[in-house]
Short mmCIF file of C-alpha atoms and ligand atoms in Angstrom, two decimals:
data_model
loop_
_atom_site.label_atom_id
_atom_site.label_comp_id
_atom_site.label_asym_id
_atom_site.label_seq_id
_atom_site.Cartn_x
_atom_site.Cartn_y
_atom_site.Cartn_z
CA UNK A 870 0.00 0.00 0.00
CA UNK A 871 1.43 3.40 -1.00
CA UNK A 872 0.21 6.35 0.77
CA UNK A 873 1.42 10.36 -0.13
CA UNK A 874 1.91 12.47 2.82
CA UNK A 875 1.93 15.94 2.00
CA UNK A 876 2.61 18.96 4.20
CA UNK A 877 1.56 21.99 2.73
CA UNK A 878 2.98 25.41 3.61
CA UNK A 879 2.05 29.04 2.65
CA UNK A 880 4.76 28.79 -0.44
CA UNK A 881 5.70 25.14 -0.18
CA UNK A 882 4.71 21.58 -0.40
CA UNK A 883 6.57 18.98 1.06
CA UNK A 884 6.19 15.41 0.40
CA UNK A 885 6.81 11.86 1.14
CA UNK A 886 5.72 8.93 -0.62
CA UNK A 887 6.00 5.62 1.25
CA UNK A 888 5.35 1.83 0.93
CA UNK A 889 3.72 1.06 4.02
CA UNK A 890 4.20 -2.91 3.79
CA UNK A 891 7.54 -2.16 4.11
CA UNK A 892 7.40 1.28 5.94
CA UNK A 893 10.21 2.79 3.73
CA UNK A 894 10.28 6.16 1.64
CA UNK A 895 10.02 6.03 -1.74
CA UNK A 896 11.13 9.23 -2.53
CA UNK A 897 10.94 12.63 -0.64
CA UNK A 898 10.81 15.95 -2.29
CA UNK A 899 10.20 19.90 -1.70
CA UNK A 900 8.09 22.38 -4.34
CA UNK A 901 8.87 25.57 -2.50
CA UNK A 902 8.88 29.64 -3.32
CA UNK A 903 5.86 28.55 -5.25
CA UNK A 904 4.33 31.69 -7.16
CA UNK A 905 7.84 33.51 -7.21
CA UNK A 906 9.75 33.63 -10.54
CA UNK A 907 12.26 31.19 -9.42
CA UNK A 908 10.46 27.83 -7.59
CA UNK A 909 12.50 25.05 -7.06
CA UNK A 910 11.36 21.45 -7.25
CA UNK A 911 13.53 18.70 -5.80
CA UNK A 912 12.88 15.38 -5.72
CA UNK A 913 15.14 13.02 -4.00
CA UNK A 914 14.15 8.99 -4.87
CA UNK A 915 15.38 6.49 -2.16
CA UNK A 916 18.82 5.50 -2.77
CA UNK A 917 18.97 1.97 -4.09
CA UNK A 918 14.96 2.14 -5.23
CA UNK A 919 13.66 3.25 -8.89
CA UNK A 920 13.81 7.07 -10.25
CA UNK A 921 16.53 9.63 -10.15
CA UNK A 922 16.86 12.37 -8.34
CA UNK A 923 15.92 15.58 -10.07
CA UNK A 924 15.99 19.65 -9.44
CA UNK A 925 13.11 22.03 -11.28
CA UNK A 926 13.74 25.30 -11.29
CA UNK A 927 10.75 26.73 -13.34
CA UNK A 928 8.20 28.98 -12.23
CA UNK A 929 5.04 27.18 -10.29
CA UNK A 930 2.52 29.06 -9.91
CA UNK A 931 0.51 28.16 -7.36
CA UNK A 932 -0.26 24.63 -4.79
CA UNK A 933 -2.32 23.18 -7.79
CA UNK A 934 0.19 23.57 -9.95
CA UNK A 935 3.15 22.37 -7.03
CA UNK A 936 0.79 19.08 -6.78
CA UNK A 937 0.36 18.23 -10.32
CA UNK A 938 4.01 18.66 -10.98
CA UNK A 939 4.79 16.57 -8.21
CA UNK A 940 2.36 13.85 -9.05
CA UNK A 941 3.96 14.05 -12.82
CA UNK A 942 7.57 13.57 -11.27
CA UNK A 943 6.44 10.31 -9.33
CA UNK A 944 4.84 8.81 -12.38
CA UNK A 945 8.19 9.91 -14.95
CA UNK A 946 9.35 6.90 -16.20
CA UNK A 947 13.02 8.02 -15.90
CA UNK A 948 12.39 10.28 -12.63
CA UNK A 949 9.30 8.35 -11.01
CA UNK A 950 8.66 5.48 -8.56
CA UNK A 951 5.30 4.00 -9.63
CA UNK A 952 3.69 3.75 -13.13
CA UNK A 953 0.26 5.57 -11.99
CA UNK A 954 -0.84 7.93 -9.47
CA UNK A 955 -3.82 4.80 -9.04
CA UNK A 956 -1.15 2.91 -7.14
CA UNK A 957 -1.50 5.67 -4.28
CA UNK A 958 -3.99 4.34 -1.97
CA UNK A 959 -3.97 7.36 0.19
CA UNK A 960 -3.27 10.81 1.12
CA UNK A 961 -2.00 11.85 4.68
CA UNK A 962 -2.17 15.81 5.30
CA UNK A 963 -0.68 16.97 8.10
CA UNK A 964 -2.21 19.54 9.79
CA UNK A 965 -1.59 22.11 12.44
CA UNK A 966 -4.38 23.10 14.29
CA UNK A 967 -7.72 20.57 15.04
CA UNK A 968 -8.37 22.43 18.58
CA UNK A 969 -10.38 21.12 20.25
CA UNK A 970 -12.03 19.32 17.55
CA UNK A 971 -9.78 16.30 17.04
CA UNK A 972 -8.61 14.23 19.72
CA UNK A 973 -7.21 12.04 16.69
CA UNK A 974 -6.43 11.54 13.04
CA UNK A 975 -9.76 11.55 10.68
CA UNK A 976 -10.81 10.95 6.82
CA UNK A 977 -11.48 14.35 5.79
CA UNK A 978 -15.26 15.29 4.47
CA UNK A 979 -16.89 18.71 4.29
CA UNK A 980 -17.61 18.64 8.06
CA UNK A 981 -13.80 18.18 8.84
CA UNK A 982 -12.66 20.83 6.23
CA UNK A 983 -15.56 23.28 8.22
CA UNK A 984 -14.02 22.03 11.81
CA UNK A 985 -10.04 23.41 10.34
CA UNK A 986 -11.73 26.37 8.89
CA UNK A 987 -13.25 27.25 12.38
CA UNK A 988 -9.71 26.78 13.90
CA UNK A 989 -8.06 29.53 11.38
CA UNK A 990 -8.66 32.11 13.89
CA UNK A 991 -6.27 29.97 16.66
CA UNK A 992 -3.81 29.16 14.07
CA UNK A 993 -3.78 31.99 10.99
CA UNK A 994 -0.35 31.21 9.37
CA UNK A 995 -0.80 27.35 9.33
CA UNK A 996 -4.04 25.95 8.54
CA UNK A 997 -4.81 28.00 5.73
CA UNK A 998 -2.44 26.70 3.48
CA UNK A 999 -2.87 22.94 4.96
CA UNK A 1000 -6.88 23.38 3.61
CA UNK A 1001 -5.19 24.48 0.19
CA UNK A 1002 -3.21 21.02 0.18
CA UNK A 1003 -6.16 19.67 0.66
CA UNK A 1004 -8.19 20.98 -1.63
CA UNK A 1005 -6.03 20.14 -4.30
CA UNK A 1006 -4.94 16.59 -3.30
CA UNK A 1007 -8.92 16.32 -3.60
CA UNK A 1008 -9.36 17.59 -6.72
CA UNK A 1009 -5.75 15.37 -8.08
CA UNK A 1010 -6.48 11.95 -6.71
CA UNK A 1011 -10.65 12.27 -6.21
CA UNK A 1012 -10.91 8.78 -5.58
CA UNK A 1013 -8.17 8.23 -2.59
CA UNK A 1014 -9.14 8.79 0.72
CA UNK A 1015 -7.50 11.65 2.62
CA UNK A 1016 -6.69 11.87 5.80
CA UNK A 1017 -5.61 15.00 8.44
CA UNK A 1018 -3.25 14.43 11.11
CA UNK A 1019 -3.31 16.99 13.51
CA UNK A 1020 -0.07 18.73 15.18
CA UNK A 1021 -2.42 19.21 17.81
CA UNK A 1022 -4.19 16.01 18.58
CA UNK A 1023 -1.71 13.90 20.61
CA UNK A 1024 -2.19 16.68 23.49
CA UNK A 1025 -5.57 16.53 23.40
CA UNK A 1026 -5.43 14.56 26.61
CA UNK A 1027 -3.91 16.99 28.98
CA UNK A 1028 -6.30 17.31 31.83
CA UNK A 1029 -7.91 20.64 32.43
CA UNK A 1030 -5.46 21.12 35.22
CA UNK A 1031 -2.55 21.22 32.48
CA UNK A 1032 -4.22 22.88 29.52
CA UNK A 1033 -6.20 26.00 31.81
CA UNK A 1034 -4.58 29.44 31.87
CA UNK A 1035 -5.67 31.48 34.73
CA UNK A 1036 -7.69 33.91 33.50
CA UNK A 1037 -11.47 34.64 33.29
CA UNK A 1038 -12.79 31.08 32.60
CA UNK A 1039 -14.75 32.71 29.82
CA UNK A 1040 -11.87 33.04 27.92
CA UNK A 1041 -11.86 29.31 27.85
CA UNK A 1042 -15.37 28.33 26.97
CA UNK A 1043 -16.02 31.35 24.62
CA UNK A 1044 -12.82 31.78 22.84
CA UNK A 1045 -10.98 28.78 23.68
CA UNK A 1046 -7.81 30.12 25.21
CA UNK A 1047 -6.12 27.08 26.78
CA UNK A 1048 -3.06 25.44 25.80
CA UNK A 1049 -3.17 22.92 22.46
CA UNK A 1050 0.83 22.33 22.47
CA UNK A 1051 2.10 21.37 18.96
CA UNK A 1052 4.59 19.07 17.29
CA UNK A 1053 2.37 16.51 18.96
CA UNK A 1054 3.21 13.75 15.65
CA UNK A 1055 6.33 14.40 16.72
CA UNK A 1056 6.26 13.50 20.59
CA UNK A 1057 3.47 10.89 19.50
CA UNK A 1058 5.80 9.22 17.15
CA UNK A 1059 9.14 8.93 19.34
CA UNK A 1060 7.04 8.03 22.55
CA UNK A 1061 5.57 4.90 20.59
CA UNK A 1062 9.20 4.01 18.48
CA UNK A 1063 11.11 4.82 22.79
CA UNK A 1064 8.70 2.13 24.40
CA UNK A 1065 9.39 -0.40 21.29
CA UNK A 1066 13.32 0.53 21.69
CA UNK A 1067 12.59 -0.66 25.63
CA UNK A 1068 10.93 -3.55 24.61
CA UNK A 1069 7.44 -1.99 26.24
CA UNK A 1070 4.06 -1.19 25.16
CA UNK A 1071 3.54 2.72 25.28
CA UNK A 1072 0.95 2.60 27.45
CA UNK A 1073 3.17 0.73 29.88
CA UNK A 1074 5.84 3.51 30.09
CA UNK A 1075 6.02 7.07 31.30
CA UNK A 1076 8.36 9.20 28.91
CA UNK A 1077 9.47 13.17 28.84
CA UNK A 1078 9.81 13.95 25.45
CA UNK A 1079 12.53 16.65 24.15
CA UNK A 1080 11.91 17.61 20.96
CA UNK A 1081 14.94 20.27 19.86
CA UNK A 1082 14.80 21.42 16.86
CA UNK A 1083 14.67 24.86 15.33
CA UNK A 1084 11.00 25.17 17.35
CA UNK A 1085 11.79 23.09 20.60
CA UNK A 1086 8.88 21.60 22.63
CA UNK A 1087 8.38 19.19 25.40
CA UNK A 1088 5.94 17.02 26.27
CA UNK A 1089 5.10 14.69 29.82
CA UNK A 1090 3.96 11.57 28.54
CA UNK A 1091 2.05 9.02 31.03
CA UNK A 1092 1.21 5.37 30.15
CA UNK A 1093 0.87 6.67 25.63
CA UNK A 1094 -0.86 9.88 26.67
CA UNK A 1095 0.64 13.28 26.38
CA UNK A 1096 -0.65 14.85 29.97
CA UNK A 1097 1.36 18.21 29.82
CA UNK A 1098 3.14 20.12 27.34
CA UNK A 1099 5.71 23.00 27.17
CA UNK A 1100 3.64 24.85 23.81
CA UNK A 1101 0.88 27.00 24.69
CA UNK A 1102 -2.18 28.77 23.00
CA UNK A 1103 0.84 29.51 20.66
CA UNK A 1104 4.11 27.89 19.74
CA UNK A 1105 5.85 30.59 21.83
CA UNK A 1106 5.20 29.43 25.05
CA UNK A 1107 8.17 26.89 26.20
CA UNK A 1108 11.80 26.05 25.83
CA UNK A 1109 14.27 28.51 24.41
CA UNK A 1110 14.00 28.33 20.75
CA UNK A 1111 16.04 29.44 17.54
CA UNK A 1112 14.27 32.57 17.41
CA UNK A 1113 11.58 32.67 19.44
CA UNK A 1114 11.84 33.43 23.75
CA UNK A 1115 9.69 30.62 25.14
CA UNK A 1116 8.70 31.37 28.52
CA UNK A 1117 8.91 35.27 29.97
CA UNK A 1118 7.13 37.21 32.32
CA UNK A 1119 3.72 37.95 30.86
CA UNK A 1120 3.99 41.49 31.85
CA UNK A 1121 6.94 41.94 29.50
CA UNK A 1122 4.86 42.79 26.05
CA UNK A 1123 3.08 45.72 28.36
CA UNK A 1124 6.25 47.14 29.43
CA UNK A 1125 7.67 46.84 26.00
CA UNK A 1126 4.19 48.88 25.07
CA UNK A 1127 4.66 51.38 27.13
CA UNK A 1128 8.30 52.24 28.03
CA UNK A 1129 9.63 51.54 24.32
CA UNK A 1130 6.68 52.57 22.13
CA UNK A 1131 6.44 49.48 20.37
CA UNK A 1132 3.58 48.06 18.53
CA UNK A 1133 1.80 44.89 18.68
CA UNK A 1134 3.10 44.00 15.77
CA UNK A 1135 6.77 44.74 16.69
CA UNK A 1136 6.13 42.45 20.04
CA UNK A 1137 5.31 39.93 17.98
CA UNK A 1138 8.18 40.06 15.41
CA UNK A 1139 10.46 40.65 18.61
CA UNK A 1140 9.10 37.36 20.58
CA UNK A 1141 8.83 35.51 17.58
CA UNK A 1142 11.58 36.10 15.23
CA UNK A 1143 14.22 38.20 17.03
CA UNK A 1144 14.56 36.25 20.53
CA UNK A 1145 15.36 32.81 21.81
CA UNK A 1146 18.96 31.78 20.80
CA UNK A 1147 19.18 34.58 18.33
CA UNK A 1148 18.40 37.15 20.34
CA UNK A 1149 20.78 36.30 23.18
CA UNK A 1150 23.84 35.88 20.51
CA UNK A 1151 22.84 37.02 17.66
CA UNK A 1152 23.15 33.16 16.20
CA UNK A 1153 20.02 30.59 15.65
CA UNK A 1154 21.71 27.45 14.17
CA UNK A 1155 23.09 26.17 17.07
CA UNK A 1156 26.41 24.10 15.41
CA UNK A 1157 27.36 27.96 14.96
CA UNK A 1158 26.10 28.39 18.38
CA UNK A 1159 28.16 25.88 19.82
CA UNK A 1160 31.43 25.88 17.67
CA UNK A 1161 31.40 30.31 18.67
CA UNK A 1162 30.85 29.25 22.44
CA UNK A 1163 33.97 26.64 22.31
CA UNK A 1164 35.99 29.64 20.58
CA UNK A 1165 35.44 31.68 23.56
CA UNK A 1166 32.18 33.80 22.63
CA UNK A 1167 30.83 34.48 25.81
CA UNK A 1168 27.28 35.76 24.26
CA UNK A 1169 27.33 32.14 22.86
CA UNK A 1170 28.58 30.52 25.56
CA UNK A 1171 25.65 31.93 27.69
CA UNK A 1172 23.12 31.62 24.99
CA UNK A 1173 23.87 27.75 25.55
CA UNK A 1174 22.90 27.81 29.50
CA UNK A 1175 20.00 29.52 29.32
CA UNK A 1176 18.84 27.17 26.56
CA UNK A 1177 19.69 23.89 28.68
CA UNK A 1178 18.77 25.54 31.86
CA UNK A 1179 15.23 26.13 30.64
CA UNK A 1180 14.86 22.65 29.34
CA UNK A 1181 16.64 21.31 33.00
CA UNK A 1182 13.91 23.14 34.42
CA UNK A 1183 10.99 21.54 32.56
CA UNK A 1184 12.49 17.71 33.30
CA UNK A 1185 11.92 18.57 36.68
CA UNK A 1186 8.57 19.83 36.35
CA UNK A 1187 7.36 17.08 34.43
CA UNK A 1188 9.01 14.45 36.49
CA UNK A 1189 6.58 15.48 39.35
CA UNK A 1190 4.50 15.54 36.96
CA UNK A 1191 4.94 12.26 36.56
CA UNK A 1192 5.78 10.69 39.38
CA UNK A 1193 7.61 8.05 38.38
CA UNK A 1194 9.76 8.46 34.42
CA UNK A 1195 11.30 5.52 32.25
CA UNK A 1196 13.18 7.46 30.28
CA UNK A 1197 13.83 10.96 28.64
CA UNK A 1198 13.67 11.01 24.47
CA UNK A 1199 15.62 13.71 23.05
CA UNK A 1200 14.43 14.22 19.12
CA UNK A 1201 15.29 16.56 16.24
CA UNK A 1202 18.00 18.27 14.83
CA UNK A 1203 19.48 19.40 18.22
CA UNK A 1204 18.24 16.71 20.60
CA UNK A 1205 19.55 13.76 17.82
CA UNK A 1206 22.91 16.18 16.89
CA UNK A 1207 24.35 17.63 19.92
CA UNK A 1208 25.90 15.29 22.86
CA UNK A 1209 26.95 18.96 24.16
CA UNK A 1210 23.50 19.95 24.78
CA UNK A 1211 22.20 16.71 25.51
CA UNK A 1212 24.75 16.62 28.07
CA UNK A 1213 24.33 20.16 29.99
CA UNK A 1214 21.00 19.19 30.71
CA UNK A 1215 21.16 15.86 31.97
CA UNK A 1216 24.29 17.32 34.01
CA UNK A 1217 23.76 17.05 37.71
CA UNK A 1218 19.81 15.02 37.79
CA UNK A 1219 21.73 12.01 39.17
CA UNK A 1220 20.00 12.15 42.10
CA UNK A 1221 16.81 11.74 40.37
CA UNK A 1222 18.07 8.65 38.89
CA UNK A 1223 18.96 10.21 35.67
CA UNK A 1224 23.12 9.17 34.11
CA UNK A 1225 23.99 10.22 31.36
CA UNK A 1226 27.32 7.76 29.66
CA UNK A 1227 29.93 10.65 28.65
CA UNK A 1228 31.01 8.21 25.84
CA UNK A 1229 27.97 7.03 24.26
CA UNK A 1230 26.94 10.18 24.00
CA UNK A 1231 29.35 11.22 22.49
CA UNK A 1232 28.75 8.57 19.68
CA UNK A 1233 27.11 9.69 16.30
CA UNK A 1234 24.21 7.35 15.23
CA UNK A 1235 21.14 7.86 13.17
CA UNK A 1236 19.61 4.80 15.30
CA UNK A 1237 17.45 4.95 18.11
CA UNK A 1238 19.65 4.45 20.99
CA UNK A 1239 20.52 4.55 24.50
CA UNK A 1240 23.05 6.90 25.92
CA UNK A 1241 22.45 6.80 29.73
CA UNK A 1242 24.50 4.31 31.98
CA UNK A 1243 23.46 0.59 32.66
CA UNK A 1244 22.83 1.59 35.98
CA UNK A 1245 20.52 4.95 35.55
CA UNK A 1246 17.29 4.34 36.80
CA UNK A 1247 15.62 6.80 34.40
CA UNK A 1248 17.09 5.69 30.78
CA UNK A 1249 17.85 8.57 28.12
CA UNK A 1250 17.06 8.14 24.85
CA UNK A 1251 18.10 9.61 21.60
CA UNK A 1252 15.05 8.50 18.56
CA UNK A 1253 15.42 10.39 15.71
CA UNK A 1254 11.70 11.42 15.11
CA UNK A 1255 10.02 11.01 11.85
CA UNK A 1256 6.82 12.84 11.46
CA UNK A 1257 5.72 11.96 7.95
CA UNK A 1258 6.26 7.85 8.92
CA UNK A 1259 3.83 8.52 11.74
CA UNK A 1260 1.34 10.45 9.45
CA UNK A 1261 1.81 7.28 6.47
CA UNK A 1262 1.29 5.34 9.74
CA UNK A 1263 -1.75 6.99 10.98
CA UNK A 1264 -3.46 7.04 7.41
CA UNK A 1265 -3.01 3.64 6.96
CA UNK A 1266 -4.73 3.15 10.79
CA UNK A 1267 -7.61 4.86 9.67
CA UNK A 1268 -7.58 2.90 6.24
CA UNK A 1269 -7.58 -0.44 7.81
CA UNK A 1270 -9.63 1.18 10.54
CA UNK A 1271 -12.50 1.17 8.08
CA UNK A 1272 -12.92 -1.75 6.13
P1 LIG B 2265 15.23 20.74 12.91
O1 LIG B 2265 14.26 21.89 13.03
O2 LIG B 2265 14.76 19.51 13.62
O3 LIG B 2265 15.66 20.48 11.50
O4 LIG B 2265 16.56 21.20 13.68
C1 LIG B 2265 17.33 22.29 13.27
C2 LIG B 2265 18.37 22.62 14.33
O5 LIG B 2265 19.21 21.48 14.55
C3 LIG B 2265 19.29 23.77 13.93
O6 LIG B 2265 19.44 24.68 15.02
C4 LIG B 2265 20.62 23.07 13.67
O7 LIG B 2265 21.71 23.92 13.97
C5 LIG B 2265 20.55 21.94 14.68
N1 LIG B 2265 21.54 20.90 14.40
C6 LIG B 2265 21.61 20.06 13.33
N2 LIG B 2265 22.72 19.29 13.42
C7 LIG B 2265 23.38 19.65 14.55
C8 LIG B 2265 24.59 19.23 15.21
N3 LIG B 2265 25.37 18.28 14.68
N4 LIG B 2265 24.92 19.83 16.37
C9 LIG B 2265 24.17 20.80 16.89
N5 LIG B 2265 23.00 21.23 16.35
C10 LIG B 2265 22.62 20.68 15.19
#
């Protein structure tokens, strides 16, 4: 069974096509700066499999346009991986915000497309261009299902005690201000592939989930069920992040209002794209981060501990959270990459049963693997997450879920 996963941005589409017998890729590719003069197509075939790789750099106009040419690329005889766009069973979506809505994945029909619609308001930059993948993929392959994954979903069980702000409940029930948390396919997929790696059923494990990446999350993860999570109303709320501040003292934006004259939209730029890492050193990718701090930038070097000090901070939250914790997953591009981050903030929880091994963490892998000691109560994992496999995963759920 081949299913397309698509992931569809304001100017890009992203997309996977796998064969879920044997759970592998197919190919992977990028349309992006679509409707600028210059778009670039590339599509990258599975080494070893059929089709070549291949860049496009001619002008797409728009997402229908993106789709078609993709779809045209994975049916090429020299270029493409199947013979027919009939041999793709399915189409996953992912999509960003289901608020309250979805507690799960779903086959998408008018009432769903109404449902993401209704949750523009809490997520304006995302879901619009996730219904435009959608439409399209409808109108390309009309007789496939399709099926949204939400970013959201996976937190949908954080108790009330978790996911309430304090403020005016009516905030709550009329404009549904609570936290959703995001990169939930993320935490969803690593906690299920972590209790596999420990020879465990997810619900039989309690994990804290570190996904580091250019947006950085966490999530407290009890017996398969996400029951807190460091992302808010927004993806600002939480961890230190490339560019954006996390956590700060809510009165911050009012004194930035008043005192510096600055505009709600200038708060928003600042907190969004000017802070986090970036703001502190004037660096976001953090192997620049890193190799400037080890040179003796002390901007750098400082950028690094308030990072792991905010992350430090949420292990011990969630780990009374919790109660008791199997393990901590560190995912993405920092959490998979960097034993130097990995190990400032594992540095010093040995009394919570937490040991890191200096010299497996040290070692570079692209496995799942286990870097804490033999004899650390509370194992730390590193699972390299894979969002689109748990989106071909959860289409083909719903699939089989059906017949
Ligand atoms: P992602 O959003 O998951 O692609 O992660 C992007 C982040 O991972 C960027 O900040 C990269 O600098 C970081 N990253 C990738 N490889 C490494 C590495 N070897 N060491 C440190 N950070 C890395």
């Amino acid at each position: 069974m081949n299913i397309l996963v698509i992931n569809t941005g304001s100017s890009s589409i992203k997309y996977q096509l796998f064969n879920m017998d044997s759970e592998t890729a197919l190919v992977t590719g990028l349309a992006e700066k679509l409707g600028e003069e210059s778009s670039i197509l590339t599509h990258t075939p599975a080494e070893g499999g059929k089709g070549k790789f291949k860049v496009e750099k001619d002008r797409i106009a728009d997402h229908a346009q993106g789709l078609s040419r993709i779809v045209e690329l994975l049916i090429d005889r020299e270029y493409g991986v199947i013979q027919d766009k009939s041999e793709i069973a399915a189409v996953g979506h992912r999509v960003v915000h289901g608020g309250e809505d979805f507690q799960s994945s779903t086959i998408i029909d008018e009432a769903v497309i109404r449902a993401v619609k209704d949750n523009i308001p809490l997520a304006p930059l995302h879901n619009p261009p996730n219904l435009k993948g959608i439409e399209v993929a409808r109108k390309i392959f009309p007789d496939a299902p399709q099926v949204a994954v939400f970013d959201t979903a996976f937190h949908q069980t954080l108790p009330p005690k978790a996911y309430l702000y304090a403020v005016p409940h009516g905030l709550y029930w009329k404009n549904r201000i609570r936290r959703y948390g995001f990169h939930g396919t993320s935490h969803a997929y690593v906690s299920h592939e972590a209790a596999e790696f420990m020879g465990k059923k997810p619900e039989d494990v309690n994990l804290i989930t570190i996904h580091l990446g250019n947006g950085a999350s966490m999530a407290a993860v009890r017996e398969g069920r996400s029951v807190d999570t460091s992302m808010g109303l927004t993806p600002l709320e939480g961890l230190v992040m490339g560019t954006r501040s996390g956590d700060i003292d809510p009165a911050l934006p009012f004194f930035l209002a008043k005192n510096l004259n600055m505009s709600l939209d200038d708060i928003d730029r600042l907190l969004n794209k000017e802070s986090g890492v970036k703001g502190l050193c004037g660096m976001n990718d953090m192997r620049e981060v890193e190799d400037s701090a080890m040179a003796g930038d002390k901007k750098a070097g400082t950028a690094l501990d308030v990072y792991a000090y905010r992350i430090k901070k949420y292990i011990g939250a969630y780990y009374a959270a919790l109660g008791r914790v199997d393990a901590l997953v560190f995912t993405a591009g920092i959490g998979e990459n960097s034993p130097l981050i990995r190990g400032m903030c594992c540095e010093g929880l040995e009394e919570l049963g937490i040991e890191l091994d200096k010299g497996k963490n040290e070692e570079r892998s692209k496995a799942n693997r286990d870097i804490s000691t033999a004899d650390s109560r509370v194992k730390i994992l590193v699972i390299p997450t894979n969002e689109e496999k748990r989106i071909a995963r959860e289409t083909k759920r719903i699939l089989m879920s059906r017949t």
